[in-house]
Amino acid sequence: MTIMITLCASVRELSMCNPDAISDVHGPRSKIRKGEFYEQIHPAHSLQFTRDPGQHRQQRRYWDKAFQVKALQDYTPRLVKHYKIIIDIFTADSATGGQINVSRLFMDLFFDVVCDLTIGKSFNSLTTGERNPIITEFLAQQQRLGFVLLNMWIFHLIRCIPLVVSGIVSWIQWRTSSGVSRDLREKCSSRKRQWYANALEERKQMQRIPSDLYTYLSQSDTFESAGVHETQLAIVTGADTNAITVSNACYLLCQHPEYQQKIYKELSDVPTHEIMVDYRHLMSKHYLLSIINETLRLYPPFPGGLQRQTPPEGATIADPRAFPRPNDFVPERWTSQPNLILRKGAFVPFSYGTYNCAGKPLAMMQLRMVIAMFVKKFELFFAPGKKIACERYIQDQADCFALHINPVPLVPKERINPKHVM
């Protein structure tokens, strides 16, 4: 007897690159929910790593409070403190003609800033020149785990092929841990959680400290159980994304130096100390914003997109072009050449809809302040003899969920007799 078995197979996971799908997938009326990527820390949770819409809504209220205008104004003095440190570093290197690895410095800057804003104390990476092991571990782990996190199907594959389970598991452990044993990895993870728990306890004991992220996030009823993961989320996502964007902007401004002069001219009526004190002076500077937008369009910090799970009834997707000359750096598309934007809704560097980035107001404030501050005070150039290294800065960028960037050697030159210098 012959038995015929028909297997109906269909694609379970799709990668979409379609501007028209953004509102359908991420919009407020969408029935599409977060995918299993966001269950990494289950049964624990944070604002980002939860698939429960109700839980997300509850926690999002406190995050939104932390980024209101009044809160941003309260944070400014601490931002300025750290900005002055990195300005002094650039000034010293400018005097000697030394080159600077700006990707390293900006990563240290923003980790110092966001740690200060989250738990009331800085990592002090800029002042000491030494990175906290928490930062080093995160950056190393990001490179190793990027491919696994973006290919969650590999875990389903393991469960479906029992005969090769042990081999695949061994391979994943080797690939993601560089030979580190499971026990040691668990100890490292436990040590990391303990560091955040200790930092939270220290912040809790601080008296008369200015308002910070902890002030608002700790008001949540779930903070007692979710505080460690919420703190880690604030520090990690609030640091590397800004560092990536500012580093990329510096690279592009060196590649297109005429835009440094255009920003400098636009900022001519803003004293340098005002940039540091009140970012609202920068809100009307459209050319500065166009540089930021074009940098985010070309090199988004999360280039691979965000995973979502479709409902059983599915979705229909189309694929029109969004940006003519998509690979060119053309800031004018955001100002005087709107014809170079066919689908403005396709530009969502902070995501869109219910799960958009809560920290966007703080991120945009810092991007405006830092880029304006450096262009106002310095001219930036590629380091002599480092052309190939600078070119590879972009070529070797890797999608590890967040973008992984390499060293980029630049030389700052302090502007001659700049007006209104600090």
Short mmCIF file of C-alpha atoms in Angstrom, two decimals:
data_model
loop_
_atom_site.label_atom_id
_atom_site.label_comp_id
_atom_site.label_asym_id
_atom_site.label_seq_id
_atom_site.Cartn_x
_atom_site.Cartn_y
_atom_site.Cartn_z
CA MET A 1 0.00 0.00 0.00
CA THR A 2 1.28 3.41 -0.92
CA ILE A 3 0.62 6.33 1.38
CA MET A 4 0.91 9.80 -0.06
CA ILE A 5 1.53 12.60 2.36
CA THR A 6 1.25 16.19 1.23
CA LEU A 7 3.20 18.73 3.25
CA CYS A 8 2.09 22.33 3.00
CA ALA A 9 4.96 24.55 3.97
CA SER A 10 4.98 28.32 4.08
CA VAL A 11 7.41 31.02 5.03
CA ARG A 12 7.27 31.82 8.74
CA GLU A 13 9.64 34.75 8.80
CA LEU A 14 9.94 37.58 6.28
CA SER A 15 12.18 40.61 6.02
CA MET A 16 10.30 43.61 4.68
CA CYS A 17 11.67 46.79 3.16
CA ASN A 18 8.58 48.76 2.30
CA PRO A 19 7.65 52.28 3.40
CA ASP A 20 3.95 51.65 2.83
CA ALA A 21 4.02 48.86 5.40
CA ILE A 22 5.18 51.10 8.25
CA SER A 23 1.78 52.39 9.31
CA ASP A 24 0.17 48.96 8.85
CA VAL A 25 2.85 47.18 10.88
CA HIS A 26 3.73 49.78 13.51
CA GLY A 27 0.71 52.12 13.52
CA PRO A 28 -1.73 52.53 16.43
CA ARG A 29 -4.43 50.42 14.73
CA SER A 30 -2.10 47.58 13.83
CA LYS A 31 -2.93 44.08 15.06
CA ILE A 32 0.65 43.02 14.47
CA ARG A 33 2.44 42.55 17.75
CA LYS A 34 6.03 42.16 18.80
CA GLY A 35 7.79 38.95 17.77
CA GLU A 36 9.52 36.41 19.96
CA PHE A 37 12.76 38.40 19.75
CA TYR A 38 11.26 40.43 22.60
CA GLU A 39 11.00 37.43 24.94
CA GLN A 40 14.75 37.28 25.53
CA ILE A 41 14.51 38.08 29.24
CA HIS A 42 11.17 36.33 29.90
CA PRO A 43 9.71 35.95 32.51
CA ALA A 44 11.37 39.25 33.44
CA HIS A 45 10.48 42.28 31.34
CA SER A 46 11.34 45.87 30.51
CA LEU A 47 9.69 48.55 28.39
CA GLN A 48 11.37 47.15 25.29
CA PHE A 49 11.41 43.46 26.09
CA THR A 50 7.76 42.71 26.64
CA ARG A 51 5.12 41.44 24.22
CA ASP A 52 2.23 42.36 26.50
CA PRO A 53 0.58 45.57 25.17
CA GLY A 54 -1.01 46.34 28.53
CA GLN A 55 2.27 45.97 30.36
CA HIS A 56 3.95 48.19 27.78
CA ARG A 57 1.29 50.91 28.12
CA GLN A 58 1.65 50.94 31.89
CA GLN A 59 5.42 51.33 31.83
CA ARG A 60 5.49 53.72 28.89
CA ARG A 61 3.65 56.37 30.94
CA TYR A 62 6.63 56.76 33.26
CA TRP A 63 9.15 56.78 30.43
CA ASP A 64 7.21 59.55 28.68
CA LYS A 65 7.27 61.63 31.86
CA ALA A 66 11.06 61.23 31.99
CA PHE A 67 11.42 62.90 28.58
CA GLN A 68 9.02 65.83 28.90
CA VAL A 69 10.36 69.35 28.26
CA LYS A 70 10.70 70.18 31.97
CA ALA A 71 12.64 66.97 32.58
CA LEU A 72 15.01 67.70 29.69
CA GLN A 73 15.72 71.15 31.11
CA ASP A 74 16.54 69.58 34.48
CA TYR A 75 19.01 67.22 32.81
CA THR A 76 20.92 69.95 30.95
CA PRO A 77 23.46 70.88 33.68
CA ARG A 78 24.68 67.29 33.82
CA LEU A 79 24.92 67.10 30.05
CA VAL A 80 27.01 70.26 30.00
CA LYS A 81 29.39 68.86 32.62
CA HIS A 82 30.24 65.89 30.40
CA TYR A 83 30.28 67.93 27.18
CA LYS A 84 32.94 70.23 28.64
CA ILE A 85 35.16 67.22 29.34
CA ILE A 86 35.11 66.01 25.75
CA ILE A 87 35.54 69.57 24.43
CA ASP A 88 38.71 69.84 26.53
CA ILE A 89 39.98 66.56 25.05
CA PHE A 90 39.38 67.80 21.51
CA THR A 91 40.97 71.17 22.32
CA ALA A 92 44.12 69.52 23.69
CA ASP A 93 44.49 67.29 20.63
CA SER A 94 43.81 70.23 18.35
CA ALA A 95 46.72 72.12 19.92
CA THR A 96 49.13 69.25 19.24
CA GLY A 97 47.70 68.18 15.89
CA GLY A 98 46.94 64.75 17.28
CA GLN A 99 44.37 62.42 15.80
CA ILE A 100 41.31 61.25 17.70
CA ASN A 101 39.31 58.05 17.47
CA VAL A 102 35.97 59.83 17.63
CA SER A 103 33.88 56.66 17.66
CA ARG A 104 35.60 55.58 20.89
CA LEU A 105 35.34 59.01 22.51
CA PHE A 106 31.69 59.52 21.66
CA MET A 107 30.83 56.04 22.89
CA ASP A 108 32.52 56.87 26.20
CA LEU A 109 30.82 60.28 26.33
CA PHE A 110 27.30 59.00 25.90
CA PHE A 111 27.76 56.09 28.28
CA ASP A 112 29.03 58.57 30.88
CA VAL A 113 26.06 60.86 30.24
CA VAL A 114 23.30 58.28 30.30
CA CYS A 115 24.74 56.50 33.34
CA ASP A 116 24.77 59.81 35.20
CA LEU A 117 21.19 60.52 34.11
CA THR A 118 19.97 57.05 35.05
CA ILE A 119 21.63 56.15 38.36
CA GLY A 120 23.10 59.46 39.51
CA LYS A 121 26.76 58.70 38.84
CA SER A 122 28.96 58.50 35.76
CA PHE A 123 31.16 55.69 34.45
CA ASN A 124 33.89 58.40 34.21
CA SER A 125 35.29 56.78 31.07
CA LEU A 126 36.25 60.15 29.57
CA THR A 127 38.16 61.37 32.61
CA THR A 128 39.95 58.11 33.39
CA GLY A 129 40.42 56.75 29.89
CA GLU A 130 39.25 53.37 31.20
CA ARG A 131 35.97 51.71 30.36
CA ASN A 132 33.81 50.07 32.98
CA PRO A 133 33.69 46.28 32.38
CA ILE A 134 29.93 46.62 31.92
CA ILE A 135 30.52 48.69 28.77
CA THR A 136 33.31 46.48 27.46
CA GLU A 137 31.22 43.36 28.01
CA PHE A 138 28.18 44.86 26.30
CA LEU A 139 30.11 45.96 23.20
CA ALA A 140 31.86 42.59 22.88
CA GLN A 141 28.63 40.67 23.39
CA GLN A 142 26.86 42.81 20.80
CA GLN A 143 29.28 41.69 18.09
CA ARG A 144 28.98 38.01 18.97
CA LEU A 145 25.24 37.80 19.46
CA GLY A 146 24.01 39.98 16.62
CA PHE A 147 23.55 37.17 14.14
CA VAL A 148 21.69 34.96 16.64
CA LEU A 149 19.28 37.66 17.81
CA LEU A 150 18.28 38.47 14.24
CA ASN A 151 17.79 34.81 13.31
CA MET A 152 15.49 33.49 16.01
CA TRP A 153 14.40 30.65 13.72
CA ILE A 154 17.67 28.87 14.49
CA PHE A 155 16.31 27.88 17.90
CA HIS A 156 13.20 26.34 16.30
CA LEU A 157 15.48 24.46 13.92
CA ILE A 158 17.37 23.01 16.86
CA ARG A 159 14.18 21.71 18.46
CA CYS A 160 13.05 20.06 15.20
CA ILE A 161 16.26 18.12 14.49
CA PRO A 162 17.00 16.07 17.62
CA LEU A 163 19.93 14.20 16.09
CA VAL A 164 21.91 17.38 15.58
CA VAL A 165 20.76 19.27 18.65
CA SER A 166 23.98 18.72 20.57
CA GLY A 167 26.12 19.74 17.62
CA ILE A 168 24.17 22.90 16.90
CA VAL A 169 24.05 23.86 20.57
CA SER A 170 27.81 23.41 20.81
CA TRP A 171 28.29 25.52 17.71
CA ILE A 172 26.07 28.31 19.02
CA GLN A 173 27.83 28.26 22.37
CA TRP A 174 31.18 28.49 20.60
CA ARG A 175 29.97 31.20 18.23
CA THR A 176 28.40 33.35 20.92
CA SER A 177 30.84 32.87 23.74
CA SER A 178 34.24 32.58 22.07
CA GLY A 179 35.00 29.47 24.12
CA VAL A 180 33.57 30.76 27.39
CA SER A 181 31.94 27.98 29.42
CA ARG A 182 28.24 28.02 30.22
CA ASP A 183 28.91 28.35 33.95
CA LEU A 184 31.18 31.31 33.35
CA ARG A 185 28.62 32.96 31.05
CA GLU A 186 25.97 32.55 33.73
CA LYS A 187 28.32 34.05 36.30
CA CYS A 188 28.99 36.98 33.96
CA SER A 189 25.25 37.51 33.46
CA SER A 190 24.67 37.27 37.20
CA ARG A 191 27.51 39.72 37.84
CA LYS A 192 26.00 42.16 35.38
CA ARG A 193 22.57 41.96 37.02
CA GLN A 194 24.22 42.43 40.40
CA TRP A 195 26.05 45.52 39.18
CA TYR A 196 22.80 47.11 38.06
CA ALA A 197 21.05 46.06 41.28
CA ASN A 198 23.83 47.62 43.37
CA ALA A 199 23.77 50.78 41.27
CA LEU A 200 20.02 51.09 41.76
CA GLU A 201 20.36 50.62 45.51
CA GLU A 202 23.05 53.33 45.65
CA ARG A 203 20.82 55.67 43.66
CA LYS A 204 17.93 54.93 46.01
CA GLN A 205 20.05 56.03 48.97
CA MET A 206 21.13 59.32 47.36
CA GLN A 207 19.66 62.45 48.93
CA ARG A 208 18.77 65.78 47.31
CA ILE A 209 19.85 64.70 43.86
CA PRO A 210 18.42 66.58 40.84
CA SER A 211 15.70 64.86 38.87
CA ASP A 212 16.91 62.05 36.63
CA LEU A 213 15.48 59.03 34.83
CA TYR A 214 15.33 57.11 38.10
CA THR A 215 13.08 59.83 39.53
CA TYR A 216 10.39 59.00 37.01
CA LEU A 217 10.89 55.31 36.25
CA SER A 218 10.92 54.35 39.93
CA GLN A 219 7.35 55.65 40.28
CA SER A 220 6.08 52.59 38.40
CA ASP A 221 4.43 49.84 40.45
CA THR A 222 6.53 47.27 38.59
CA PHE A 223 9.87 48.98 39.12
CA GLU A 224 10.73 46.84 42.13
CA SER A 225 10.76 43.74 39.92
CA ALA A 226 11.69 45.32 36.57
CA GLY A 227 14.11 48.00 37.77
CA VAL A 228 17.32 46.17 36.85
CA HIS A 229 16.17 45.53 33.28
CA GLU A 230 14.71 49.04 32.91
CA THR A 231 18.00 50.54 34.07
CA GLN A 232 19.99 48.38 31.68
CA LEU A 233 17.64 49.38 28.85
CA ALA A 234 18.05 53.08 29.61
CA ILE A 235 21.84 52.92 29.73
CA VAL A 236 22.39 50.68 26.71
CA THR A 237 19.88 52.18 24.30
CA GLY A 238 20.56 55.73 25.45
CA ALA A 239 24.29 55.54 24.79
CA ASP A 240 25.34 53.53 21.76
CA THR A 241 22.64 54.87 19.42
CA ASN A 242 23.72 58.48 20.01
CA ALA A 243 27.40 57.57 19.76
CA ILE A 244 26.81 55.77 16.46
CA THR A 245 24.90 58.71 14.98
CA VAL A 246 27.36 61.43 16.06
CA SER A 247 30.33 59.35 14.84
CA ASN A 248 28.64 58.81 11.49
CA ALA A 249 27.79 62.51 11.26
CA CYS A 250 31.44 63.43 11.89
CA TYR A 251 32.53 61.01 9.17
CA LEU A 252 30.06 62.50 6.68
CA LEU A 253 31.02 66.07 7.58
CA CYS A 254 34.68 65.23 6.96
CA GLN A 255 33.76 63.61 3.67
CA HIS A 256 31.69 66.69 2.73
CA PRO A 257 33.48 69.58 4.50
CA GLU A 258 31.33 72.20 2.80
CA TYR A 259 28.51 71.19 5.12
CA GLN A 260 30.61 72.00 8.17
CA GLN A 261 30.76 75.57 6.93
CA LYS A 262 27.04 75.67 6.23
CA ILE A 263 26.22 74.57 9.76
CA TYR A 264 28.78 76.99 11.17
CA LYS A 265 27.18 79.84 9.24
CA GLU A 266 23.71 78.85 10.43
CA LEU A 267 24.96 78.90 14.02
CA SER A 268 26.67 82.28 13.69
CA ASP A 269 24.02 84.03 15.79
CA VAL A 270 24.20 81.48 18.62
CA PRO A 271 26.93 82.00 21.24
CA THR A 272 28.78 78.77 22.01
CA HIS A 273 27.88 78.94 25.69
CA GLU A 274 24.20 79.17 24.74
CA ILE A 275 24.48 75.90 22.80
CA MET A 276 25.68 74.31 26.01
CA VAL A 277 23.07 75.92 28.25
CA ASP A 278 19.82 76.02 26.29
CA TYR A 279 19.27 73.65 23.39
CA ARG A 280 16.10 75.53 22.43
CA HIS A 281 18.34 77.96 20.53
CA LEU A 282 18.97 75.08 18.14
CA MET A 283 15.37 74.10 17.50
CA SER A 284 15.00 76.55 14.60
CA LYS A 285 18.29 75.55 12.93
CA HIS A 286 16.92 73.59 10.01
CA TYR A 287 20.24 72.89 8.33
CA LEU A 288 21.59 71.30 11.49
CA LEU A 289 18.48 69.12 11.63
CA SER A 290 18.88 68.16 7.97
CA ILE A 291 22.40 66.86 8.68
CA ILE A 292 21.08 64.76 11.57
CA ASN A 293 18.17 63.42 9.51
CA GLU A 294 20.34 62.56 6.52
CA THR A 295 22.84 60.78 8.76
CA LEU A 296 20.05 58.75 10.34
CA ARG A 297 18.58 57.97 6.92
CA LEU A 298 21.86 56.72 5.48
CA TYR A 299 23.11 54.90 8.57
CA PRO A 300 20.27 54.14 11.01
CA PRO A 301 21.53 52.80 14.36
CA PHE A 302 19.19 49.81 13.95
CA PRO A 303 19.65 48.96 10.26
CA GLY A 304 18.01 45.54 10.28
CA GLY A 305 14.57 46.70 11.34
CA LEU A 306 12.48 45.49 14.25
CA GLN A 307 10.80 42.10 14.45
CA ARG A 308 7.01 41.88 14.50
CA GLN A 309 4.60 38.93 14.43
CA THR A 310 1.71 39.13 11.97
CA PRO A 311 -1.85 38.11 12.91
CA PRO A 312 -3.33 34.90 11.41
CA GLU A 313 -5.13 36.84 8.67
CA GLY A 314 -1.80 38.16 7.37
CA ALA A 315 -0.98 41.47 5.67
CA THR A 316 -0.55 42.82 2.13
CA ILE A 317 2.62 44.77 1.31
CA ALA A 318 3.67 46.97 -1.64
CA ASP A 319 7.16 48.28 -2.48
CA PRO A 320 7.50 51.80 -3.96
CA ARG A 321 10.74 53.77 -3.83
CA ALA A 322 11.04 56.25 -0.99
CA PHE A 323 14.18 58.32 -1.59
CA PRO A 324 15.74 59.15 -4.98
CA ARG A 325 19.55 58.98 -4.90
CA PRO A 326 19.25 56.80 -1.80
CA ASN A 327 22.99 56.24 -1.31
CA ASP A 328 23.98 59.90 -1.62
CA PHE A 329 24.46 62.28 1.30
CA VAL A 330 22.05 65.10 0.38
CA PRO A 331 20.92 67.07 3.46
CA GLU A 332 19.04 69.44 1.14
CA ARG A 333 16.37 66.78 0.66
CA TRP A 334 15.13 67.84 4.12
CA THR A 335 15.17 71.57 3.31
CA SER A 336 15.34 73.01 -0.22
CA GLN A 337 14.93 69.83 -2.32
CA PRO A 338 11.82 68.05 -1.01
CA ASN A 339 11.47 66.35 -4.40
CA LEU A 340 14.16 63.95 -3.16
CA ILE A 341 11.70 62.56 -0.62
CA LEU A 342 8.92 60.49 -2.16
CA ARG A 343 7.77 58.77 1.03
CA LYS A 344 8.55 60.85 4.11
CA GLY A 345 6.75 58.25 6.19
CA ALA A 346 9.53 55.81 5.36
CA PHE A 347 11.91 57.79 7.57
CA VAL A 348 11.40 56.32 11.04
CA PRO A 349 14.81 56.18 12.78
CA PHE A 350 13.06 56.13 16.16
CA SER A 351 10.47 53.59 15.01
CA TYR A 352 6.80 54.50 14.80
CA GLY A 353 3.52 54.07 16.60
CA THR A 354 2.89 52.52 19.99
CA TYR A 355 6.40 51.13 20.39
CA ASN A 356 8.37 54.11 19.10
CA CYS A 357 11.46 55.22 21.01
CA ALA A 358 10.50 56.87 24.30
CA GLY A 359 13.90 58.55 24.52
CA LYS A 360 13.66 60.40 21.19
CA PRO A 361 13.34 63.89 22.81
CA LEU A 362 16.55 63.40 24.82
CA ALA A 363 18.34 61.83 21.86
CA MET A 364 17.47 64.67 19.48
CA MET A 365 18.42 67.26 22.10
CA GLN A 366 21.84 65.67 22.52
CA LEU A 367 22.42 65.19 18.79
CA ARG A 368 21.66 68.86 18.17
CA MET A 369 23.82 70.05 21.06
CA VAL A 370 26.86 67.85 20.41
CA ILE A 371 27.06 68.31 16.63
CA ALA A 372 26.42 72.05 16.90
CA MET A 373 28.97 72.38 19.70
CA PHE A 374 31.75 70.66 17.76
CA VAL A 375 31.11 72.37 14.43
CA LYS A 376 30.93 75.72 16.22
CA LYS A 377 34.33 75.24 17.86
CA PHE A 378 36.27 72.92 15.51
CA GLU A 379 36.86 71.96 11.94
CA LEU A 380 37.18 68.21 11.48
CA PHE A 381 39.42 66.41 8.99
CA PHE A 382 40.32 62.83 8.19
CA ALA A 383 43.65 61.94 9.77
CA PRO A 384 46.56 62.17 7.27
CA GLY A 385 47.61 58.80 5.92
CA LYS A 386 44.47 57.14 7.25
CA LYS A 387 42.34 57.31 4.11
CA ILE A 388 41.86 53.55 3.85
CA ALA A 389 41.02 53.24 7.55
CA CYS A 390 38.45 56.02 7.22
CA GLU A 391 36.89 54.43 4.14
CA ARG A 392 36.64 51.09 5.91
CA TYR A 393 34.85 52.79 8.80
CA ILE A 394 31.68 52.72 6.72
CA GLN A 395 32.42 49.59 4.70
CA ASP A 396 33.00 47.45 7.80
CA GLN A 397 29.97 48.58 9.78
CA ALA A 398 28.06 45.48 10.88
CA ASP A 399 24.40 44.94 11.68
CA CYS A 400 24.46 43.46 15.19
CA PHE A 401 20.85 44.52 15.86
CA ALA A 402 22.39 47.88 16.73
CA LEU A 403 25.04 49.05 14.30
CA HIS A 404 28.60 48.06 15.23
CA ILE A 405 31.11 50.75 14.29
CA ASN A 406 34.90 50.67 14.05
CA PRO A 407 37.53 53.30 14.92
CA VAL A 408 37.51 56.41 12.74
CA PRO A 409 40.66 58.58 13.10
CA LEU A 410 39.92 62.30 12.72
CA VAL A 411 41.92 65.45 13.40
CA PRO A 412 40.19 68.44 15.04
CA LYS A 413 41.37 71.96 14.28
CA GLU A 414 40.13 74.69 16.58
CA ARG A 415 38.58 77.54 14.62
CA ILE A 416 40.65 80.72 14.56
CA ASN A 417 39.24 83.29 16.96
CA PRO A 418 35.73 81.82 16.95
CA LYS A 419 33.07 84.17 18.23
CA HIS A 420 31.57 83.58 21.64
CA VAL A 421 33.97 80.83 22.64
CA MET A 422 33.30 79.25 26.03
#
